[in-house]
Amino acid sequence: MPDELVPLVGKTQLRGSGFASEEAAKQDAETQLSKVRAGRKHLGTLTTGDYLDQWLAGKRRLRPTTRRSYETHIRIYLRPLLGSVPLAGLDKTHIDAAYRRIEADGANRARAAGPATIARIHATLRAALNDAVRNRRLDFNPAAGVELPEHEASEVEPWDARDVGRFLDEAAKDRLGPMYELMALAGLRRGEACGATWDGLDETAGVLVIRQQIVEYGGTFAVWPPKTKSGRRKVDLDATLLGSLALHRLAQDAERAVAGGSWDNGILSNQHGKPVALSGLIFTKPDGRHLDPQYVSNHMQIIARNVGLCCTISADAPAGALTIDVGRRHVAPERTWTVYRDREPVGQVTVTRCARRRGAGATLTLTGRLGLDLRKGDELGEDLLSRRRLHDLRHSSASIQLDQGIDLTLVSKRLGHSSTTITGTLYAHLLRSTGQRAAETVANAIPRRLQDHAHLTPTTITNEKGRL
């Protein structure tokens, strides 16, 4: 090793390398030295596992959730299966074998590792090895040519406009109703809504500026800027939503008056780990503290569950019974109701009488004998909402915007996506109606001398052929 390169790679002497001739050895030595001089780090005995640990430790700008995901992939999958392989010798066959092991072992793991999980694990490994190539530790990325198990991502199927309206009508009774309205109409992420501030709201212009979001990872809260530059955006708000926020401000002022000097949004760490005193949050707990994002998700489920709900069965009831025991009634129960199990209809009952029991419960008398076995937890209601996540409010917002013909580019900007490609990929199946309207618009815009055949359906065309 030349003296000027010793500080970089140390004094290394390889024995038994197996070159056919001294000339071949010298040629290989020159090749390796040129890589060192170009900045290529000497790998020596560095293993893939040690490199992945070093790589993760050096990633200083990762989001908390992204770091946790990378750490999990490395600890549970990549280190046990690829960790002992020298980084310099890692190739496609090693990675293929590792993924096959993950598939085979998936059924035995507490957390199943199907094709979607393997795709995420691969994304982590590929990102780490891409950095190794950029840092000249590898000549190429061995993960680039790996063929992953086939899987089809499930399509987003959010609530339609009618169901969103029913949910928001129920949420309007709740102190956090305006928050859910903001997420459903403007498409905000959960953390963005939790971190929204009054000084970012321009009521005259009807614009809310998104500057920060409150996130939770591993039981720890933090306040971070949006993930990408496009996430830091201005979102236009309609007059009705601005009115809801104005009423919410008055309600918050009343809560602040009750709390007095104890009103405090709290202190959270930023992306650099430094403490930041929060102030001016639009949505808080009654005492002024910032909201727990998971609470916002859980509370949404409670509100959604009450839409169209009469009551919940509190005790098993066998087929043939004339009465059933239920919990609190949300509406008067004397009428015909659909019976739901896991939000799917399984039958009907007609209630003629309601007798209160101790507490909030009651015994309902039926017009005839029960036609099926009822289980504790079954529900009586009418047109109950299907189960959806809080994040699906954001998907519903995108779906409604696209269905109303709003341009994909504008929808992407309102959602804070980094590119229209992400928006188009997520909601491609929701663009069918828009595509049909586009086809009709193009056809109608072109003057034709041919007879208009728009009234002919496949059936009428077949009938016409028959007459001929």
Short mmCIF file of C-alpha atoms in Angstrom, two decimals:
data_model
loop_
_atom_site.label_atom_id
_atom_site.label_comp_id
_atom_site.label_asym_id
_atom_site.label_seq_id
_atom_site.Cartn_x
_atom_site.Cartn_y
_atom_site.Cartn_z
CA MET A 1 0.00 0.00 0.00
CA PRO A 2 1.46 3.40 -0.97
CA ASP A 3 2.39 5.50 2.06
CA GLU A 4 -0.01 8.32 1.15
CA LEU A 5 -2.96 5.90 1.28
CA VAL A 6 -2.06 4.16 4.56
CA PRO A 7 -4.02 6.71 6.68
CA LEU A 8 -7.11 5.87 4.62
CA VAL A 9 -7.01 2.08 4.43
CA GLY A 10 -4.20 0.97 6.70
CA LYS A 11 -1.44 -1.49 5.81
CA THR A 12 -3.13 -4.49 4.27
CA GLN A 13 -1.42 -7.60 2.94
CA LEU A 14 -3.49 -10.33 1.28
CA ARG A 15 -2.15 -13.89 1.06
CA GLY A 16 -3.24 -16.81 -1.09
CA SER A 17 -5.37 -14.64 -3.38
CA GLY A 18 -5.13 -17.18 -6.20
CA PHE A 19 -4.02 -15.04 -9.14
CA ALA A 20 -2.71 -17.03 -12.07
CA SER A 21 0.33 -14.80 -12.57
CA GLU A 22 2.26 -11.94 -11.05
CA GLU A 23 1.06 -9.73 -13.90
CA ALA A 24 -2.59 -10.50 -13.12
CA ALA A 25 -1.98 -9.71 -9.45
CA LYS A 26 -0.38 -6.37 -10.35
CA GLN A 27 -3.27 -5.48 -12.66
CA ASP A 28 -5.80 -6.22 -9.92
CA ALA A 29 -3.72 -4.23 -7.44
CA GLU A 30 -3.77 -1.21 -9.76
CA THR A 31 -7.54 -1.55 -10.14
CA GLN A 32 -8.05 -1.64 -6.37
CA LEU A 33 -5.65 1.27 -5.80
CA SER A 34 -7.52 3.39 -8.36
CA LYS A 35 -10.73 2.80 -6.43
CA VAL A 36 -9.05 3.81 -3.17
CA ARG A 37 -7.66 6.96 -4.74
CA ALA A 38 -11.14 7.75 -6.13
CA GLY A 39 -12.51 7.66 -2.60
CA ARG A 40 -13.64 4.03 -2.30
CA LYS A 41 -13.46 2.92 1.31
CA HIS A 42 -11.62 -0.28 2.07
CA LEU A 43 -14.23 -2.76 3.29
CA GLY A 44 -11.94 -5.35 4.79
CA THR A 45 -14.01 -7.61 7.01
CA LEU A 46 -16.99 -5.21 7.32
CA THR A 47 -20.15 -7.32 7.44
CA THR A 48 -23.51 -6.37 6.02
CA GLY A 49 -24.99 -6.29 9.52
CA ASP A 50 -22.35 -3.90 10.85
CA TYR A 51 -22.72 -1.70 7.79
CA LEU A 52 -26.51 -1.51 8.23
CA ASP A 53 -26.03 -0.46 11.87
CA GLN A 54 -23.52 2.21 10.84
CA TRP A 55 -25.81 3.37 8.05
CA LEU A 56 -28.84 3.77 10.32
CA ALA A 57 -26.79 5.57 12.98
CA GLY A 58 -25.65 8.07 10.36
CA LYS A 59 -29.16 8.91 9.12
CA ARG A 60 -29.79 12.10 11.07
CA ARG A 61 -32.80 13.46 9.20
CA LEU A 62 -35.15 10.50 9.35
CA ARG A 63 -38.71 10.93 10.56
CA PRO A 64 -39.34 9.09 13.84
CA THR A 65 -41.70 6.59 12.21
CA THR A 66 -39.28 5.98 9.33
CA ARG A 67 -36.38 5.38 11.72
CA ARG A 68 -38.47 2.92 13.72
CA SER A 69 -39.42 1.09 10.52
CA TYR A 70 -35.79 0.87 9.35
CA GLU A 71 -34.65 -0.31 12.77
CA THR A 72 -37.32 -3.02 12.85
CA HIS A 73 -36.44 -4.30 9.38
CA ILE A 74 -32.73 -4.45 10.23
CA ARG A 75 -33.14 -6.03 13.66
CA ILE A 76 -35.80 -8.63 12.87
CA TYR A 77 -35.03 -9.58 9.28
CA LEU A 78 -31.87 -8.25 7.63
CA ARG A 79 -29.32 -8.74 10.41
CA PRO A 80 -30.33 -12.33 11.27
CA LEU A 81 -30.36 -13.42 7.60
CA LEU A 82 -27.69 -11.26 5.93
CA GLY A 83 -25.72 -9.78 8.82
CA SER A 84 -22.77 -12.20 8.68
CA VAL A 85 -22.25 -11.82 4.91
CA PRO A 86 -19.25 -9.57 4.10
CA LEU A 87 -20.57 -6.41 2.50
CA ALA A 88 -18.00 -6.73 -0.30
CA GLY A 89 -19.36 -10.19 -1.15
CA LEU A 90 -23.08 -9.50 -0.85
CA ASP A 91 -24.88 -10.37 -4.07
CA LYS A 92 -28.34 -11.04 -5.49
CA THR A 93 -28.35 -14.73 -4.54
CA HIS A 94 -27.88 -13.91 -0.83
CA ILE A 95 -30.78 -11.45 -0.92
CA ASP A 96 -33.05 -13.83 -2.86
CA ALA A 97 -32.37 -16.60 -0.34
CA ALA A 98 -33.10 -14.24 2.56
CA TYR A 99 -36.47 -13.24 1.13
CA ARG A 100 -37.40 -16.86 0.53
CA ARG A 101 -36.58 -17.57 4.18
CA ILE A 102 -38.77 -14.69 5.27
CA GLU A 103 -41.67 -16.03 3.20
CA ALA A 104 -41.21 -19.54 4.57
CA ASP A 105 -40.94 -18.36 8.16
CA GLY A 106 -43.74 -15.82 7.89
CA ALA A 107 -46.40 -18.12 9.27
CA ASN A 108 -44.25 -18.85 12.34
CA ARG A 109 -43.55 -15.23 13.23
CA ALA A 110 -45.67 -13.20 15.58
CA ARG A 111 -45.86 -10.61 12.82
CA ALA A 112 -46.49 -12.27 9.47
CA ALA A 113 -44.11 -11.26 6.70
CA GLY A 114 -46.07 -11.40 3.49
CA PRO A 115 -45.20 -9.89 0.11
CA ALA A 116 -46.09 -6.34 1.20
CA THR A 117 -43.79 -6.55 4.24
CA ILE A 118 -40.98 -8.02 2.14
CA ALA A 119 -41.36 -5.09 -0.27
CA ARG A 120 -40.86 -2.67 2.64
CA ILE A 121 -37.86 -4.65 3.94
CA HIS A 122 -36.38 -4.56 0.45
CA ALA A 123 -36.90 -0.79 0.27
CA THR A 124 -34.86 -0.42 3.46
CA LEU A 125 -32.02 -2.62 2.18
CA ARG A 126 -32.02 -0.94 -1.21
CA ALA A 127 -31.80 2.52 0.38
CA ALA A 128 -28.87 1.43 2.57
CA LEU A 129 -26.97 -0.13 -0.35
CA ASN A 130 -27.65 2.89 -2.56
CA ASP A 131 -25.81 4.97 0.03
CA ALA A 132 -22.96 2.42 -0.04
CA VAL A 133 -22.68 2.95 -3.80
CA ARG A 134 -22.80 6.74 -3.44
CA ASN A 135 -20.07 6.55 -0.81
CA ARG A 136 -18.00 4.29 -3.10
CA ARG A 137 -18.10 1.35 -0.77
CA LEU A 138 -19.73 -0.75 -3.50
CA ASP A 139 -19.51 -0.60 -7.28
CA PHE A 140 -23.21 -1.41 -7.73
CA ASN A 141 -26.27 -2.15 -5.65
CA PRO A 142 -26.82 -5.94 -5.44
CA ALA A 143 -30.43 -5.37 -4.38
CA ALA A 144 -31.27 -3.62 -7.66
CA GLY A 145 -31.90 -6.80 -9.62
CA VAL A 146 -33.81 -8.74 -6.97
CA GLU A 147 -37.26 -9.97 -8.02
CA LEU A 148 -39.77 -9.56 -5.21
CA PRO A 149 -42.76 -11.79 -4.45
CA GLU A 150 -45.79 -10.67 -6.41
CA HIS A 151 -48.39 -8.73 -4.50
CA GLU A 152 -51.20 -6.37 -5.38
CA ALA A 153 -51.72 -3.37 -3.15
CA SER A 154 -55.30 -3.04 -1.96
CA GLU A 155 -57.23 -0.17 -3.50
CA VAL A 156 -58.31 2.73 -1.32
CA GLU A 157 -62.07 2.51 -0.76
CA PRO A 158 -63.04 5.48 1.44
CA TRP A 159 -66.50 6.65 2.46
CA ASP A 160 -68.49 8.34 -0.28
CA ALA A 161 -69.75 11.91 0.02
CA ARG A 162 -73.03 10.82 1.64
CA ASP A 163 -71.32 8.81 4.37
CA VAL A 164 -68.79 11.59 5.01
CA GLY A 165 -71.72 13.96 5.48
CA ARG A 166 -73.42 11.57 7.92
CA PHE A 167 -70.19 11.25 9.90
CA LEU A 168 -69.66 15.02 10.03
CA ASP A 169 -73.26 15.58 11.16
CA GLU A 170 -72.59 13.26 14.10
CA ALA A 171 -69.16 14.82 14.75
CA ALA A 172 -70.74 18.30 14.89
CA LYS A 173 -72.02 17.37 18.38
CA ASP A 174 -68.43 16.84 19.58
CA ARG A 175 -65.90 19.49 20.70
CA LEU A 176 -63.44 18.14 18.13
CA GLY A 177 -66.00 18.16 15.33
CA PRO A 178 -64.29 21.04 13.47
CA MET A 179 -61.05 19.06 13.47
CA TYR A 180 -62.65 16.12 11.70
CA GLU A 181 -64.41 18.54 9.35
CA LEU A 182 -61.05 20.08 8.46
CA MET A 183 -59.53 16.68 7.76
CA ALA A 184 -62.49 15.52 5.67
CA LEU A 185 -62.84 18.67 3.56
CA ALA A 186 -59.24 19.83 3.24
CA GLY A 187 -57.54 16.43 3.34
CA LEU A 188 -55.17 17.18 6.24
CA ARG A 189 -53.13 14.41 7.81
CA ARG A 190 -53.76 13.59 11.46
CA GLY A 191 -50.49 15.11 12.66
CA GLU A 192 -51.03 18.23 10.57
CA ALA A 193 -54.44 18.82 12.15
CA CYS A 194 -52.99 18.27 15.63
CA GLY A 195 -50.22 20.79 14.89
CA ALA A 196 -52.34 23.44 13.14
CA THR A 197 -52.08 26.92 14.73
CA TRP A 198 -54.31 29.97 14.79
CA ASP A 199 -51.55 32.21 13.42
CA GLY A 200 -51.51 30.01 10.32
CA LEU A 201 -55.20 30.69 9.65
CA ASP A 202 -56.00 33.66 7.40
CA GLU A 203 -59.77 33.99 7.69
CA THR A 204 -59.92 36.87 5.19
CA ALA A 205 -58.14 34.91 2.47
CA GLY A 206 -59.71 31.62 3.57
CA VAL A 207 -56.34 29.88 3.83
CA LEU A 208 -54.68 27.66 6.44
CA VAL A 209 -50.88 27.40 6.33
CA ILE A 210 -49.49 23.96 7.27
CA ARG A 211 -46.09 24.41 8.96
CA GLN A 212 -45.81 21.61 11.50
CA GLN A 213 -47.25 18.31 12.63
CA ILE A 214 -47.39 16.50 15.94
CA VAL A 215 -46.23 12.89 15.65
CA GLU A 216 -45.99 9.95 18.04
CA TYR A 217 -43.39 7.21 17.92
CA GLY A 218 -42.68 4.62 20.55
CA GLY A 219 -44.83 6.44 23.10
CA THR A 220 -42.94 9.73 22.58
CA PHE A 221 -44.44 12.87 21.04
CA ALA A 222 -42.57 15.34 18.86
CA VAL A 223 -43.32 18.38 16.71
CA TRP A 224 -41.80 18.17 13.26
CA PRO A 225 -42.11 20.11 10.03
CA PRO A 226 -44.01 18.33 7.22
CA LYS A 227 -42.12 15.46 5.64
CA THR A 228 -41.49 17.21 2.32
CA LYS A 229 -41.40 20.76 0.97
CA SER A 230 -44.74 20.14 -0.71
CA GLY A 231 -46.16 19.25 2.71
CA ARG A 232 -45.51 22.86 3.82
CA ARG A 233 -48.44 24.34 1.99
CA LYS A 234 -51.42 26.68 1.99
CA VAL A 235 -54.80 24.96 2.03
CA ASP A 236 -57.88 26.83 0.83
CA LEU A 237 -60.93 26.56 3.12
CA ASP A 238 -64.61 27.06 2.30
CA ALA A 239 -66.89 29.51 4.08
CA THR A 240 -68.73 26.81 6.04
CA LEU A 241 -65.50 25.36 7.41
CA LEU A 242 -64.27 28.85 8.32
CA GLY A 243 -67.52 29.35 10.24
CA SER A 244 -67.00 26.07 12.12
CA LEU A 245 -63.47 27.14 13.06
CA ALA A 246 -64.74 30.54 14.23
CA LEU A 247 -67.24 28.85 16.57
CA HIS A 248 -64.51 26.51 17.75
CA ARG A 249 -62.30 29.50 18.59
CA LEU A 250 -65.07 30.92 20.80
CA ALA A 251 -65.45 27.56 22.56
CA GLN A 252 -61.70 27.35 23.08
CA ASP A 253 -61.65 30.88 24.51
CA ALA A 254 -64.22 29.75 27.08
CA GLU A 255 -62.10 26.72 27.99
CA ARG A 256 -59.02 28.95 28.33
CA ALA A 257 -60.93 31.26 30.66
CA VAL A 258 -61.84 28.31 32.89
CA ALA A 259 -58.24 27.00 32.89
CA GLY A 260 -56.80 30.42 33.66
CA GLY A 261 -53.03 30.54 34.08
CA SER A 262 -52.69 26.76 33.76
CA TRP A 263 -53.55 26.86 30.05
CA ASP A 264 -50.49 25.48 28.26
CA ASN A 265 -50.04 23.73 24.91
CA GLY A 266 -47.00 21.87 26.23
CA ILE A 267 -43.36 21.38 25.20
CA LEU A 268 -42.21 18.84 22.60
CA SER A 269 -38.88 18.11 20.95
CA ASN A 270 -38.29 19.09 17.34
CA GLN A 271 -36.52 17.12 14.61
CA HIS A 272 -33.17 18.02 16.16
CA GLY A 273 -34.17 16.84 19.62
CA LYS A 274 -34.41 20.37 21.01
CA PRO A 275 -37.43 21.37 23.15
CA VAL A 276 -40.05 23.61 21.55
CA ALA A 277 -42.79 25.40 23.50
CA LEU A 278 -46.04 24.96 21.60
CA SER A 279 -48.44 27.86 21.33
CA GLY A 280 -51.61 28.83 19.50
CA LEU A 281 -52.77 25.30 18.71
CA ILE A 282 -56.22 25.24 17.13
CA PHE A 283 -57.15 21.86 18.60
CA THR A 284 -56.24 20.94 22.17
CA LYS A 285 -57.47 19.12 25.23
CA PRO A 286 -59.86 21.13 27.47
CA ASP A 287 -56.88 22.19 29.61
CA GLY A 288 -54.91 23.46 26.60
CA ARG A 289 -52.48 20.55 26.22
CA HIS A 290 -51.70 19.27 22.74
CA LEU A 291 -53.71 16.28 21.54
CA ASP A 292 -52.44 12.72 21.39
CA PRO A 293 -52.73 11.77 17.69
CA GLN A 294 -53.80 8.24 18.61
CA TYR A 295 -56.60 9.65 20.78
CA VAL A 296 -57.85 11.57 17.74
CA SER A 297 -57.99 8.29 15.79
CA ASN A 298 -59.71 6.38 18.59
CA HIS A 299 -62.23 9.16 19.19
CA MET A 300 -63.14 9.20 15.51
CA GLN A 301 -64.14 5.53 15.78
CA ILE A 302 -66.48 6.32 18.68
CA ILE A 303 -68.21 9.05 16.68
CA ALA A 304 -68.45 6.93 13.52
CA ARG A 305 -69.88 3.99 15.45
CA ASN A 306 -72.80 6.11 16.69
CA VAL A 307 -73.99 7.05 13.20
CA GLY A 308 -77.31 5.26 12.64
CA LEU A 309 -76.90 3.27 15.88
CA CYS A 310 -79.82 2.57 18.20
CA CYS A 311 -78.14 0.38 20.83
CA THR A 312 -75.74 -2.50 21.47
CA ILE A 313 -76.74 -5.97 22.70
CA SER A 314 -75.42 -6.36 26.26
CA ALA A 315 -76.07 -10.10 26.75
CA ASP A 316 -76.36 -13.16 24.51
CA ALA A 317 -79.94 -13.97 23.45
CA PRO A 318 -80.93 -17.34 21.92
CA ALA A 319 -83.18 -17.74 18.90
CA GLY A 320 -86.81 -17.89 20.03
CA ALA A 321 -86.41 -15.29 22.80
CA LEU A 322 -89.08 -12.61 23.17
CA THR A 323 -86.84 -10.02 24.84
CA ILE A 324 -83.26 -8.80 24.50
CA ASP A 325 -81.04 -6.82 26.88
CA VAL A 326 -79.27 -3.76 25.51
CA GLY A 327 -77.09 -0.93 26.76
CA ARG A 328 -77.62 2.80 26.37
CA ARG A 329 -80.11 3.79 23.66
CA HIS A 330 -79.12 6.60 21.31
CA VAL A 331 -82.67 6.98 19.96
CA ALA A 332 -86.11 5.66 20.91
CA PRO A 333 -85.98 1.91 20.14
CA GLU A 334 -89.69 1.21 19.44
CA ARG A 335 -89.56 0.38 15.73
CA THR A 336 -87.98 -2.10 13.29
CA TRP A 337 -84.17 -2.28 13.29
CA THR A 338 -81.51 -4.10 11.33
CA VAL A 339 -79.25 -6.36 13.40
CA TYR A 340 -75.54 -5.86 12.66
CA ARG A 341 -72.65 -8.15 13.54
CA ASP A 342 -69.19 -6.76 12.86
CA ARG A 343 -70.95 -3.97 10.94
CA GLU A 344 -72.59 -6.47 8.56
CA PRO A 345 -76.41 -6.91 8.57
CA VAL A 346 -77.55 -10.37 9.76
CA GLY A 347 -81.30 -9.90 10.35
CA GLN A 348 -84.09 -7.67 11.60
CA VAL A 349 -86.09 -7.22 14.81
CA THR A 350 -89.14 -5.13 15.66
CA VAL A 351 -89.26 -3.58 19.14
CA THR A 352 -92.64 -2.80 20.72
CA ARG A 353 -91.65 -1.90 24.28
CA CYS A 354 -88.60 -0.65 26.21
CA ALA A 355 -88.25 -1.25 29.97
CA ARG A 356 -85.35 0.48 31.73
CA ARG A 357 -83.01 -1.55 33.88
CA ARG A 358 -80.45 -0.48 36.44
CA GLY A 359 -77.96 1.98 35.02
CA ALA A 360 -78.19 2.88 31.35
CA GLY A 361 -79.43 -0.54 30.21
CA ALA A 362 -82.88 -1.65 29.11
CA THR A 363 -84.88 -4.74 28.16
CA LEU A 364 -86.55 -4.59 24.76
CA THR A 365 -89.73 -6.58 24.02
CA LEU A 366 -90.06 -7.91 20.46
CA THR A 367 -93.18 -8.41 18.30
CA GLY A 368 -92.30 -12.06 17.73
CA ARG A 369 -89.75 -14.61 18.71
CA LEU A 370 -86.14 -13.89 17.86
CA GLY A 371 -85.22 -15.52 14.56
CA LEU A 372 -81.48 -15.86 15.22
CA ASP A 373 -78.99 -16.14 18.05
CA LEU A 374 -77.78 -12.72 19.18
CA ARG A 375 -74.34 -12.19 20.70
CA LYS A 376 -73.13 -9.63 23.15
CA GLY A 377 -71.76 -6.77 21.05
CA ASP A 378 -74.24 -7.12 18.17
CA GLU A 379 -75.86 -3.81 17.26
CA LEU A 380 -79.33 -2.56 16.36
CA GLY A 381 -79.31 0.29 13.90
CA GLU A 382 -80.11 1.61 10.46
CA ASP A 383 -77.52 2.05 7.69
CA LEU A 384 -74.51 1.89 10.01
CA LEU A 385 -71.25 3.28 8.67
CA SER A 386 -68.70 0.74 7.47
CA ARG A 387 -65.46 0.65 9.43
CA ARG A 388 -62.85 3.12 8.22
CA ARG A 389 -59.63 4.54 9.64
CA LEU A 390 -59.13 8.19 10.48
CA HIS A 391 -56.69 8.44 7.56
CA ASP A 392 -59.56 7.42 5.28
CA LEU A 393 -61.11 10.85 5.86
CA ARG A 394 -58.15 12.17 3.89
CA HIS A 395 -58.75 9.55 1.22
CA SER A 396 -62.44 10.52 1.14
CA SER A 397 -61.47 14.14 0.59
CA ALA A 398 -59.30 13.17 -2.38
CA SER A 399 -62.01 10.88 -3.76
CA ILE A 400 -64.69 13.57 -3.61
CA GLN A 401 -62.42 16.18 -5.18
CA LEU A 402 -61.54 13.87 -8.06
CA ASP A 403 -65.15 12.81 -8.53
CA GLN A 404 -66.14 16.47 -8.83
CA GLY A 405 -63.67 16.93 -11.66
CA ILE A 406 -61.01 18.90 -9.76
CA ASP A 407 -57.69 18.70 -11.59
CA LEU A 408 -55.29 16.03 -10.32
CA THR A 409 -52.48 18.57 -9.96
CA LEU A 410 -54.58 20.76 -7.67
CA VAL A 411 -55.74 17.77 -5.61
CA SER A 412 -52.11 16.70 -5.22
CA LYS A 413 -51.11 20.17 -3.98
CA ARG A 414 -54.01 20.34 -1.52
CA LEU A 415 -53.04 16.95 -0.09
CA GLY A 416 -49.37 17.91 0.16
CA HIS A 417 -48.09 15.07 -2.02
CA SER A 418 -44.56 15.47 -3.34
CA SER A 419 -45.72 14.65 -6.88
CA THR A 420 -48.85 13.97 -8.89
CA THR A 421 -47.47 10.48 -9.48
CA ILE A 422 -48.16 9.59 -5.85
CA THR A 423 -51.69 10.98 -6.10
CA GLY A 424 -52.39 9.22 -9.38
CA THR A 425 -51.06 5.89 -8.08
CA LEU A 426 -53.09 6.04 -4.87
CA TYR A 427 -56.33 7.05 -6.53
CA ALA A 428 -56.05 5.66 -10.06
CA HIS A 429 -59.20 3.55 -9.58
CA LEU A 430 -61.09 6.66 -8.46
CA LEU A 431 -60.31 8.46 -11.73
CA ARG A 432 -62.57 6.20 -13.82
CA SER A 433 -65.58 8.51 -13.67
CA THR A 434 -63.34 11.48 -14.41
CA GLY A 435 -61.87 9.63 -17.37
CA GLN A 436 -65.35 8.87 -18.71
CA ARG A 437 -66.33 12.54 -18.46
CA ALA A 438 -63.10 13.46 -20.23
CA ALA A 439 -63.93 11.06 -23.05
CA GLU A 440 -67.39 12.58 -23.46
CA THR A 441 -66.00 16.13 -23.30
CA VAL A 442 -63.46 15.42 -26.04
CA ALA A 443 -66.06 13.74 -28.25
CA ASN A 444 -68.55 16.61 -27.82
CA ALA A 445 -65.91 19.22 -28.57
CA ILE A 446 -65.21 17.85 -32.07
CA PRO A 447 -67.77 18.84 -34.74
CA ARG A 448 -68.92 15.84 -36.80
CA ARG A 449 -71.19 15.43 -39.84
CA LEU A 450 -71.96 11.83 -38.93
CA GLN A 451 -75.31 10.90 -37.38
CA ASP A 452 -75.44 11.06 -33.59
CA HIS A 453 -75.37 7.50 -32.22
CA ALA A 454 -75.21 8.45 -28.54
CA HIS A 455 -78.73 7.05 -28.02
CA LEU A 456 -77.73 3.58 -29.21
CA THR A 457 -76.84 1.05 -26.53
CA PRO A 458 -75.26 -2.36 -27.20
CA THR A 459 -78.76 -3.88 -26.92
CA THR A 460 -80.37 -1.52 -29.43
CA ILE A 461 -77.46 -2.00 -31.83
CA THR A 462 -77.99 -5.78 -31.66
CA ASN A 463 -81.71 -5.32 -32.31
CA GLU A 464 -81.03 -3.09 -35.30
CA LYS A 465 -78.72 -5.72 -36.77
CA GLY A 466 -81.45 -8.31 -36.31
CA ARG A 467 -83.91 -6.23 -38.32
CA LEU A 468 -81.38 -5.88 -41.12
#
